[in-house]
Coordinates of C-alpha atoms and ligand atoms in Angstrom, one line a residue:
M1 CA 17.1 30.1 -13.9
I2 CA 15.5 26.6 -14.2
K3 CA 16.1 25.1 -17.4
I4 CA 15.2 21.7 -18.4
T5 CA 17.2 19.9 -20.4
E6 CA 16.6 16.4 -19.3
K7 CA 13.2 15.6 -18.0
S8 CA 15.0 13.2 -15.6
E9 CA 16.3 16.4 -13.9
C10 CA 13.2 17.7 -12.4
C11 CA 10.7 15.9 -10.3
G12 CA 8.3 18.3 -10.1
C13 CA 8.2 19.3 -6.5
N14 CA 7.1 22.9 -7.5
A15 CA 9.9 24.8 -5.1
C16 CA 11.0 26.9 -7.5
V17 CA 8.0 27.8 -8.8
Q18 CA 6.4 28.9 -4.8
R19 CA 9.8 30.3 -4.6
C20 CA 10.0 32.7 -7.6
P21 CA 9.9 36.2 -6.5
K22 CA 8.3 37.7 -10.0
Q23 CA 5.9 34.5 -10.2
C24 CA 7.3 34.1 -13.7
I25 CA 7.3 30.0 -13.5
S26 CA 4.3 28.0 -14.3
M27 CA 4.2 24.2 -14.5
K28 CA 2.5 22.7 -17.9
E29 CA 2.1 19.2 -18.6
D30 CA 3.7 17.2 -21.4
E31 CA 2.8 14.5 -23.5
Q32 CA 3.5 11.8 -20.9
G33 CA 1.0 13.3 -18.2
F34 CA 3.8 14.9 -16.0
L35 CA 4.3 18.6 -15.5
Y36 CA 7.8 20.7 -15.4
P37 CA 8.1 24.4 -15.0
F38 CA 8.7 26.9 -17.6
V39 CA 10.4 30.2 -17.0
D40 CA 8.5 33.3 -18.9
T41 CA 11.9 35.0 -19.4
T42 CA 10.4 38.5 -20.1
S43 CA 9.8 39.2 -16.4
C44 CA 12.8 36.5 -15.0
I45 CA 14.9 39.1 -12.7
D46 CA 17.8 36.5 -12.8
C47 CA 17.9 36.2 -9.3
G48 CA 19.0 32.9 -8.9
L49 CA 16.1 31.5 -6.4
C50 CA 14.8 29.2 -8.4
E51 CA 18.1 27.3 -8.5
K52 CA 18.8 27.4 -5.5
V53 CA 15.3 25.8 -3.8
C54 CA 15.7 23.1 -6.1
P55 CA 16.0 19.5 -4.8
I56 CA 17.9 18.3 -7.9
L57 CA 20.4 20.7 -7.8
N58 CA 21.5 20.8 -4.7
P59 CA 20.3 17.4 -3.4
F60 CA 20.8 16.4 0.8
D61 CA 23.5 13.5 1.7
T62 CA 22.6 10.2 2.5
K63 CA 22.4 9.1 6.0
E64 CA 21.6 5.7 8.6
P65 CA 18.7 5.9 10.2
L66 CA 19.3 6.1 13.8
Q67 CA 16.6 3.3 14.9
V68 CA 14.8 1.2 12.7
L69 CA 11.1 -0.3 13.8
A70 CA 8.3 -2.4 12.6
A71 CA 5.0 -0.6 13.7
K72 CA 1.3 -1.8 13.8
N73 CA -1.4 1.0 15.2
K74 CA -3.5 -0.8 18.0
N75 CA -6.4 0.8 16.6
E76 CA -7.4 -2.1 14.4
D77 CA -9.9 -0.1 12.6
Q78 CA -7.6 2.5 11.8
R79 CA -5.2 0.1 10.8
L80 CA -7.3 -1.9 8.0
K81 CA -8.3 1.6 6.7
S82 CA -4.6 2.6 6.4
S83 CA -2.2 1.3 3.5
S84 CA 0.2 -0.8 5.6
G85 CA 0.4 -0.8 9.4
G86 CA -1.4 2.9 9.9
T87 CA 1.7 4.8 11.3
F88 CA 0.3 8.2 9.4
I89 CA -2.5 8.5 11.0
L90 CA -1.9 8.4 14.3
L91 CA 1.1 10.8 13.7
A92 CA -1.3 13.1 12.0
E93 CA -3.9 12.7 15.1
H94 CA -1.2 13.5 17.5
I95 CA -0.1 16.8 15.6
I96 CA -3.9 17.7 15.2
K97 CA -4.7 17.4 18.7
Q98 CA -1.9 19.9 19.6
G99 CA -3.4 22.7 17.5
G100 CA -0.9 21.7 14.5
V101 CA -1.5 21.1 10.7
V102 CA -1.3 17.6 8.5
F103 CA -0.4 18.0 4.9
G104 CA -0.6 15.1 3.1
A105 CA -2.6 13.7 -0.7
R106 CA -5.9 13.2 -1.4
F107 CA -8.2 13.1 -4.5
D108 CA -9.9 16.2 -6.0
T109 CA -13.3 15.9 -7.3
N110 CA -12.1 14.6 -10.8
W111 CA -10.4 12.2 -8.9
E112 CA -6.7 13.2 -9.7
V113 CA -4.0 13.7 -6.7
E114 CA -3.4 17.2 -5.2
H115 CA -1.7 18.0 -2.3
C116 CA -3.3 19.9 0.6
Y117 CA -4.0 20.4 4.4
A118 CA -5.8 19.4 7.1
E119 CA -6.8 21.2 10.7
T120 CA -9.3 18.5 12.2
I121 CA -9.9 14.7 12.9
E122 CA -12.6 14.8 10.3
E123 CA -10.0 16.5 7.7
L124 CA -7.8 13.3 7.6
E125 CA -9.7 10.6 6.5
P126 CA -9.5 11.7 2.8
L127 CA -5.6 12.1 3.2
M128 CA -5.1 8.8 4.1
R129 CA -4.0 5.5 2.0
S130 CA -1.9 6.0 -0.4
K131 CA -2.8 6.8 -4.1
Y132 CA -0.5 6.0 -6.7
V133 CA -0.4 9.2 -9.0
Q134 CA 2.0 11.8 -8.6
S135 CA 0.2 14.7 -6.5
K136 CA 0.0 18.1 -7.7
I137 CA 2.1 20.1 -4.7
G138 CA 0.3 23.7 -5.6
N139 CA 1.4 26.3 -2.8
T140 CA 1.5 24.1 0.0
Y141 CA 4.9 24.5 0.3
K142 CA 4.3 28.1 0.8
E143 CA 1.1 27.3 3.0
A144 CA 3.2 25.4 4.9
E145 CA 5.8 28.2 5.7
Q146 CA 3.0 30.4 6.6
F147 CA 1.8 28.2 9.4
L148 CA 5.3 27.3 10.4
K149 CA 6.2 31.4 11.2
D150 CA 2.8 31.5 13.1
G151 CA 4.1 29.1 15.6
R152 CA 1.7 26.7 14.5
L153 CA 3.3 22.4 14.4
V154 CA 3.7 21.2 11.0
M155 CA 3.5 17.9 10.0
F156 CA 3.9 17.2 6.1
V157 CA 4.0 14.2 4.5
G158 CA 4.8 13.3 0.7
T159 CA 7.3 12.0 -1.4
S160 CA 11.2 11.7 -0.6
C161 CA 11.8 14.4 -3.1
Q162 CA 9.0 16.2 -2.5
I163 CA 10.4 16.6 1.6
A164 CA 13.4 17.1 -0.1
G165 CA 11.8 19.5 -2.2
L166 CA 9.9 21.0 0.9
K167 CA 13.3 21.8 3.0
R168 CA 15.1 23.3 0.4
F169 CA 12.2 25.8 -0.3
L170 CA 12.3 26.4 3.2
R171 CA 16.2 27.3 3.7
K172 CA 15.8 27.0 7.3
E173 CA 15.2 24.4 10.1
Y174 CA 12.2 24.3 11.8
D175 CA 11.6 23.1 15.5
N176 CA 7.5 23.0 14.5
L177 CA 8.0 20.9 11.7
L178 CA 7.6 17.2 11.4
A179 CA 8.5 16.0 7.7
V180 CA 7.4 12.6 7.0
D181 CA 8.2 11.0 3.5
F182 CA 8.2 7.1 2.7
I183 CA 9.8 4.9 0.6
C184 CA 8.9 5.4 -3.0
H185 CA 8.5 3.1 -5.8
G186 CA 8.0 5.9 -8.2
V187 CA 4.7 8.1 -9.3
P188 CA 2.5 7.1 -12.2
S189 CA 1.6 9.7 -14.6
P190 CA -1.1 12.1 -13.8
G191 CA -2.2 11.9 -17.2
I192 CA -2.4 7.8 -17.9
W193 CA -4.1 8.0 -14.1
R194 CA -7.0 10.6 -16.0
K195 CA -7.1 8.2 -19.6
Y196 CA -7.4 4.9 -17.4
L197 CA -10.3 6.7 -15.1
E198 CA -11.9 7.8 -18.6
E199 CA -11.3 4.1 -19.9
I200 CA -12.9 2.4 -17.3
K201 CA -16.1 4.8 -17.0
S202 CA -16.9 4.2 -20.5
S203 CA -16.2 0.4 -20.5
R204 CA -13.9 0.4 -23.4
S205 CA -12.1 -2.8 -21.7
E206 CA -11.5 -4.0 -18.3
A207 CA -14.6 -2.4 -16.8
A208 CA -16.4 -4.6 -19.1
G209 CA -14.0 -7.9 -18.0
K210 CA -15.1 -10.5 -15.3
N211 CA -14.1 -8.4 -12.2
T212 CA -16.7 -5.8 -13.3
V213 CA -19.9 -6.1 -10.4
L214 CA -21.5 -3.2 -12.9
S215 CA -22.8 -4.0 -15.9
L216 CA -22.3 -0.3 -18.1
S217 CA -23.6 0.9 -21.4
L218 CA -21.9 4.0 -22.9
K219 CA -25.3 6.0 -22.4
S220 CA -24.9 5.5 -18.9
V221 CA -21.5 6.7 -18.0
P222 CA -21.1 6.3 -14.0
V223 CA -20.2 8.8 -11.6
I224 CA -17.4 7.3 -9.6
T225 CA -18.0 7.5 -5.8
G226 CA -14.5 6.2 -4.6
I227 CA -11.1 5.1 -5.4
N228 CA -9.2 2.8 -2.8
F229 CA -5.7 1.1 -4.4
R230 CA -5.2 -0.4 -1.1
E231 CA -8.1 -2.1 0.0
K232 CA -7.8 -4.4 2.8
Q233 CA -11.7 -5.8 3.4
Q234 CA -13.5 -5.9 0.6
G235 CA -13.2 -9.0 -1.2
G236 CA -11.3 -10.3 1.3
Y237 CA -8.0 -8.7 0.1
G238 CA -5.8 -8.6 3.0
W239 CA -2.5 -6.2 2.9
K240 CA -0.3 -7.7 0.7
K241 CA -2.4 -8.2 -2.0
Y242 CA -3.2 -4.7 -2.9
G243 CA -6.5 -4.7 -3.4
F244 CA -7.6 -1.9 -6.3
V245 CA -11.4 -1.0 -5.6
V246 CA -13.1 2.1 -7.4
Q247 CA -16.8 2.3 -6.4
A248 CA -19.4 4.2 -8.7
K249 CA -22.9 5.4 -8.9
S250 CA -24.6 4.3 -12.0
P251 CA -27.5 7.0 -13.1
S252 CA -29.4 4.1 -15.0
K253 CA -29.3 2.3 -11.8
G254 CA -30.4 4.9 -9.8
D255 CA -28.2 6.2 -7.1
K256 CA -27.1 3.5 -5.2
N257 CA -23.1 2.6 -4.7
S258 CA -22.0 -0.3 -6.5
V259 CA -18.5 -1.8 -7.1
L260 CA -17.5 -0.6 -10.8
L261 CA -13.9 -2.4 -10.5
S262 CA -12.3 -4.5 -8.0
S263 CA -9.2 -6.5 -8.9
I264 CA -5.5 -7.6 -7.2
F265 CA -2.8 -5.7 -8.6
N266 CA -1.8 -8.4 -11.2
E267 CA -5.1 -8.3 -12.5
N268 CA -5.5 -5.1 -12.9
I269 CA -4.3 -2.9 -15.7
F270 CA -3.2 0.4 -14.2
M271 CA -1.6 -1.0 -10.9
K272 CA 0.3 -4.0 -13.6
G273 CA 1.7 -1.0 -15.6
F274 CA 2.8 0.9 -12.1
L275 CA 4.5 -2.3 -10.9
A276 CA 6.2 -2.8 -14.4
N277 CA 7.5 0.6 -14.5
L278 CA 5.8 1.5 -17.4
Y279 CA 4.8 5.0 -16.3
L280 CA 6.5 6.3 -14.0
R281 CA 8.3 9.8 -13.9
P282 CA 11.7 9.5 -16.0
S283 CA 13.6 11.2 -12.8
C284 CA 11.9 8.0 -10.6
Y285 CA 14.7 6.3 -12.6
K286 CA 17.3 8.1 -11.3
C287 CA 16.2 9.4 -7.9
K288 CA 17.9 12.0 -6.0
A289 CA 16.2 11.5 -2.3
K290 CA 16.3 7.7 -1.7
N291 CA 18.7 6.7 1.5
G292 CA 17.9 8.9 3.9
S293 CA 18.2 12.2 1.6
A294 CA 15.0 13.0 1.7
N295 CA 16.1 15.1 5.2
S296 CA 13.2 14.1 6.7
D297 CA 12.5 12.7 10.2
I298 CA 10.7 9.6 9.7
T299 CA 10.3 7.4 6.7
I300 CA 7.3 5.1 6.8
A301 CA 6.4 1.7 4.2
D302 CA 5.6 -1.3 3.9
F303 CA 7.5 -4.3 6.1
W304 CA 7.4 -6.1 3.2
G305 CA 9.5 -9.4 4.5
I306 CA 7.7 -9.1 8.0
Q307 CA 6.3 -13.1 7.4
K308 CA 9.7 -14.2 7.5
S309 CA 12.0 -12.2 9.8
H310 CA 8.8 -11.7 12.3
P311 CA 6.0 -14.3 11.9
E312 CA 4.4 -13.9 14.6
F313 CA 4.2 -10.0 13.7
D314 CA 2.0 -10.4 10.7
D315 CA -1.3 -10.8 10.5
D316 CA -1.9 -9.6 6.6
K317 CA -3.9 -6.8 8.0
G318 CA -1.0 -4.5 7.8
V319 CA 2.6 -3.8 9.2
S320 CA 4.2 -0.8 8.9
V321 CA 8.1 0.0 8.6
V322 CA 9.4 3.5 10.8
F323 CA 12.6 4.7 9.7
I324 CA 14.0 7.1 12.6
H325 CA 16.1 9.8 11.1
T326 CA 16.3 12.7 14.0
C327 CA 15.5 13.3 17.6
K328 CA 12.3 15.0 16.9
G329 CA 11.1 11.9 15.1
K330 CA 12.3 9.6 17.7
G331 CA 10.0 11.8 20.5
I332 CA 7.5 11.9 19.0
I333 CA 7.3 8.0 18.1
K334 CA 8.3 7.5 21.8
E335 CA 5.2 9.7 23.1
L336 CA 2.9 7.8 20.6
S337 CA 4.6 4.3 21.8
S338 CA 1.0 2.7 24.0
R339 CA -0.7 3.0 21.2
L340 CA 1.5 1.4 19.0
D341 CA 2.5 -2.5 18.8
L342 CA 6.6 -1.8 18.1
I343 CA 9.2 -4.6 17.6
D344 CA 12.8 -3.5 16.8
S345 CA 13.9 -4.0 13.4
N346 CA 17.3 -3.1 11.9
L347 CA 18.0 -1.5 8.0
K348 CA 19.0 -4.8 6.5
E349 CA 15.7 -6.7 7.7
A350 CA 13.5 -3.9 6.6
T351 CA 15.0 -3.1 3.2
L352 CA 15.9 -6.3 1.5
P353 CA 12.3 -7.0 0.6
N354 CA 11.8 -3.3 -0.4
P355 CA 15.1 -2.0 -2.1
V356 CA 13.9 1.3 -3.6
Y357 CA 14.6 2.3 -0.2
F358 CA 18.2 2.8 -1.8
R359 CA 18.0 2.6 -5.3
S360 CA 15.9 3.5 -8.1
C361 CA 13.5 1.5 -10.3
Q362 CA 15.4 0.2 -13.3
E363 CA 13.6 1.9 -16.5
P364 CA 12.1 -1.4 -18.2
K365 CA 13.4 -2.7 -21.8
K366 CA 9.4 -2.1 -23.5
Y367 CA 9.1 1.4 -21.8
S368 CA 9.3 2.9 -25.1
L369 CA 6.8 0.1 -26.6
F370 CA 4.4 1.4 -24.2
W371 CA 4.8 4.9 -25.3
N372 CA 5.0 4.3 -28.6
I373 CA 1.7 2.2 -28.3
Y374 CA 0.2 4.6 -26.3
K375 CA 1.0 7.3 -28.6
K376 CA -0.6 5.6 -31.4
T377 CA -3.6 4.3 -29.9
K378 CA -4.2 6.7 -26.9
S379 CA -5.2 3.6 -24.7
V380 CA -4.0 3.0 -21.8
H381 CA -5.2 -0.7 -21.9
E382 CA -4.0 -1.6 -25.0
A383 CA -0.4 -0.1 -24.1
V384 CA -0.3 -1.8 -21.2
N385 CA -1.1 -5.2 -22.5
A386 CA 1.4 -5.0 -25.5
A387 CA 4.1 -3.8 -22.8
T388 CA 3.5 -6.7 -20.5
K389 CA 2.5 -9.8 -22.6
L390 CA 5.1 -12.1 -22.4
T391 CA 6.7 -13.1 -25.7
F392 CA 7.7 -16.7 -26.3
I393 CA 11.5 -16.3 -25.3
D394 CA 10.5 -13.8 -21.9
V395 CA 9.0 -17.5 -21.1
I396 CA 12.3 -19.3 -21.8
K397 CA 14.2 -16.8 -19.8
I398 CA 11.9 -16.9 -16.8
F399 CA 11.6 -21.4 -16.8
L400 CA 15.7 -20.9 -16.9
R401 CA 15.7 -18.6 -14.1
R402 CA 13.9 -21.0 -12.0
F403 CA 15.2 -23.9 -13.1
Y404 CA 19.1 -22.2 -12.3
N405 CA 17.8 -20.9 -8.7
K406 CA 15.8 -24.1 -7.9
L407 CA 19.4 -25.6 -8.9
R408 CA 21.4 -23.1 -6.5
R409 CA 19.1 -23.8 -3.5
T410 CA 19.6 -27.4 -3.9
F411 CA 23.5 -27.1 -4.5
K412 CA 23.1 -24.7 -0.7
M413 CA 21.8 -27.5 0.9
V414 CA 23.8 -30.4 -0.2
N415 CA 26.6 -28.3 0.9
Ligands
FAD501 C1 3.2 6.7 -5.1 C2 3.8 6.1 -4.2 C3 4.7 5.2 -3.8 C4 5.2 4.1 -2.7 N1 6.2 3.2 -2.8 C5 6.5 2.3 -1.6 C6 7.7 1.4 -2.0 O1 8.2 0.7 -3.0 N2 7.2 0.6 -0.6 C7 7.1 0.8 0.6 O2 7.1 0.1 1.1 N3 6.1 2.0 0.6 C8 5.5 2.5 -0.6 N4 4.8 3.5 0.0 C9 4.1 3.8 0.9 C10 3.1 3.4 1.5 O3 2.1 2.9 0.3 C11 2.2 3.7 2.5 O4 1.9 5.0 2.0 C12 3.3 3.7 4.0 O5 3.7 2.7 4.3 C13 1.9 4.8 4.6 O6 1.2 3.6 4.9 P1 0.6 4.2 6.6 O7 -0.5 3.1 7.1 O8 1.2 4.6 8.0 O9 -0.6 5.3 6.2 P2 -1.8 6.1 4.9 O10 -2.8 6.0 5.5 O11 -1.6 4.7 4.0 O12 -0.6 7.1 4.5 C14 -0.2 7.6 3.2 C15 0.4 8.6 3.5 O13 0.9 9.0 2.4 C16 0.5 10.3 1.4 N5 0.0 10.0 0.3 C17 -0.7 9.5 -0.3 N6 -0.3 9.5 -1.8 C18 0.2 10.2 -2.2 C19 1.1 10.6 -3.1 N7 0.4 10.5 -4.5 N8 2.1 11.6 -3.1 C20 2.3 12.2 -1.5 N9 2.1 11.6 -0.9 C21 1.0 11.0 -0.7 C22 -0.9 10.4 2.2 O14 -1.4 11.6 2.6 C23 -0.4 9.8 3.7 O15 0.3 10.9 4.4 C24 4.4 4.4 -1.5 C25 3.3 5.2 -1.5 C26 2.9 5.8 -2.8 C27 2.0 7.0 -2.3
SF4_502 S1 15.7 33.6 -11.5 FE1 14.7 34.9 -9.8 S2 12.7 35.9 -11.2 FE2 13.8 34.0 -12.7 S3 12.6 32.6 -12.6 FE3 14.3 32.1 -11.2 S4 13.4 32.8 -8.9 FE4 12.2 34.0 -10.9
SF4_503 S1 12.9 19.4 -9.0 FE1 11.2 21.2 -8.3 S2 12.7 23.1 -8.5 FE2 13.9 21.8 -9.7 S3 12.9 22.5 -12.0 FE3 11.9 21.1 -10.6 S4 9.9 21.7 -10.0 FE4 11.3 23.0 -9.9
SF4_504 S1 10.9 7.7 -6.9 FE1 12.2 9.7 -6.3 S2 12.0 10.9 -7.8 FE2 10.0 9.8 -8.1 S3 8.5 10.2 -6.9 FE3 10.3 9.1 -5.5 S4 11.1 10.4 -4.7 FE4 10.3 11.0 -6.2

C-alpha cells in the first residue's frame, strides 16, 4: 500500500488513485498547496497495485533521443499564440483530424490548472500554452485508457512525471498512444498560485504597482477573464521575455476586458518566485523522470540558445526543440514536416542552455525562509520579496563572480 513518508517521493501523478480497485485512495492538499495520496486502510485489500503503478517507485531507464530538431510551426499565427515554436498545436490538430483525442492542461473556471481532453479543433485552444502551476490529473489516465481500448488515437501531453505515471498506469504499450512530455523546470504549488491570484485581485501589492493599467478598489474585485504566462505580442514582449498577462473585467468599469497585470518574468512576483525555485513540488528537486526517462515518444521544449547556435533561425517569435525518442514519434514528425520549418540539431547543442533536461533544479538556500515567512504572513508577495531580496553579501558575491568570469574570458583570449 502507498505510504508517503518523504514528500519528495511523490510527484502527485494520481496513478495510484486511479488504479486502486477499491477506490480507497484520495488526494489531499498539504500546507504547501500540493496534493498527496492518502489510503483509507479500512477498505484497502493490500493488493499492491498502487505501488506497481507508481512512477517514483518504478522509474524508467534514461535513454538518448533518436533525433534532435529545431522546429517552427509555419503557421505564424499559431506560433505566436504558443509558448515556444507551436509544435504542440500541429501535433494535436493532426491527431484530431484522424478522429483522435488530445489530453493536455487548461485553466478551470477558478483559474486553477487541470488536465482534460479535446476531441475537436475548437477544444484545443484552452490546452495551448504553458501554465506554470501543477495540473490536477484527475481521472484522465482512466479516460485515456478507455479511448485506447476503443481503438481511438490518443495524444497525451504532460510533465515528464505525468507521462511516466501514465505509462506505469497503463502497464502495456499501445500503438495508438502518442505520449509527449516537455523539458520540465518543475511545477509551482497550486496553493501558492491560488493565493497569488487572490492577492492581485484584491490589489494587495503588485497590482497596485507601475504595471497595473486597471485601477482597482477593494470594493470592486475584478473578475479574471484571461491569463497568459507566455504572451508574445501584447506589450511587444516577444518569445524570450516570458510576458505574463492577466486580463480582467472590472464591475466598476462596466463589462470591458482590461489588462489587470502585464509584465516580464523578472518584474512579476509569481514568475520571480517560480524561477527562483521557491515553491516547486518537493519531488521536482529530486526528479526521477529526467533525461528521456519519461518514456515518451517526443519531448518538446523551448530551444533556448538558438540565437547563438543558429541565429538565422531565430526571429524571437518562438522556436521549439523536438527530441524524438521512438519510431512512432519520428513517423509523426515526418508526416508534419511540410508544416514545420526544421533544422537538425543535437543533444549537446539543445540542452546546454536547458540543463534541466538532465538534472533537477536545486532547492534554493532561501527555500525555508520563503516558507517560514509565507506561513507567518500568508502573503505570496511578502514572502517572495523577502526571499529574492539581495543582501550586501549577495551583491558582493555576484560582483566577484562576474569579475572572475571576465578574468577567465580575458585569460582564454590571451592564450
Ligand atoms: C511547468 C512547466 C515547466 C516547463 N519547464 C520548461 C523548461 O525548463 N525548459 C523548456 O525548454 N521548456 C519548459 N516547459 C515547456 C515549454 O514551456 C512549452 O510548453 C513547450 O516548449 C511546448 O511549447 P509549444 O509552443 O510546442 O506548445 P504550447 O501550445 O505552449 O503547448 C504546451 C503544452 O503543455 C501542456 N501544458 C501546459 N501547462 C501544463 C501543466 N501545468 N502541466 C502539464 N501540461 C501542461 C499543454 O496542454 C500543451 O499540451 C515547461 C512547461 C511547463 C508547463
Ligand atoms: S493496496 Fe490495493 S486496495 Fe490498497 S490502496 Fe493500494 S491499490 Fe488500493
Ligand atoms: S507518485 Fe503518483 S503513483 Fe506514486 S504515490 Fe504519488 S501520486 Fe501515487
Ligand atoms: S520536475 Fe520532475 S517531478 Fe517535477 S513536475 Fe517536472 S517531471 Fe515532475
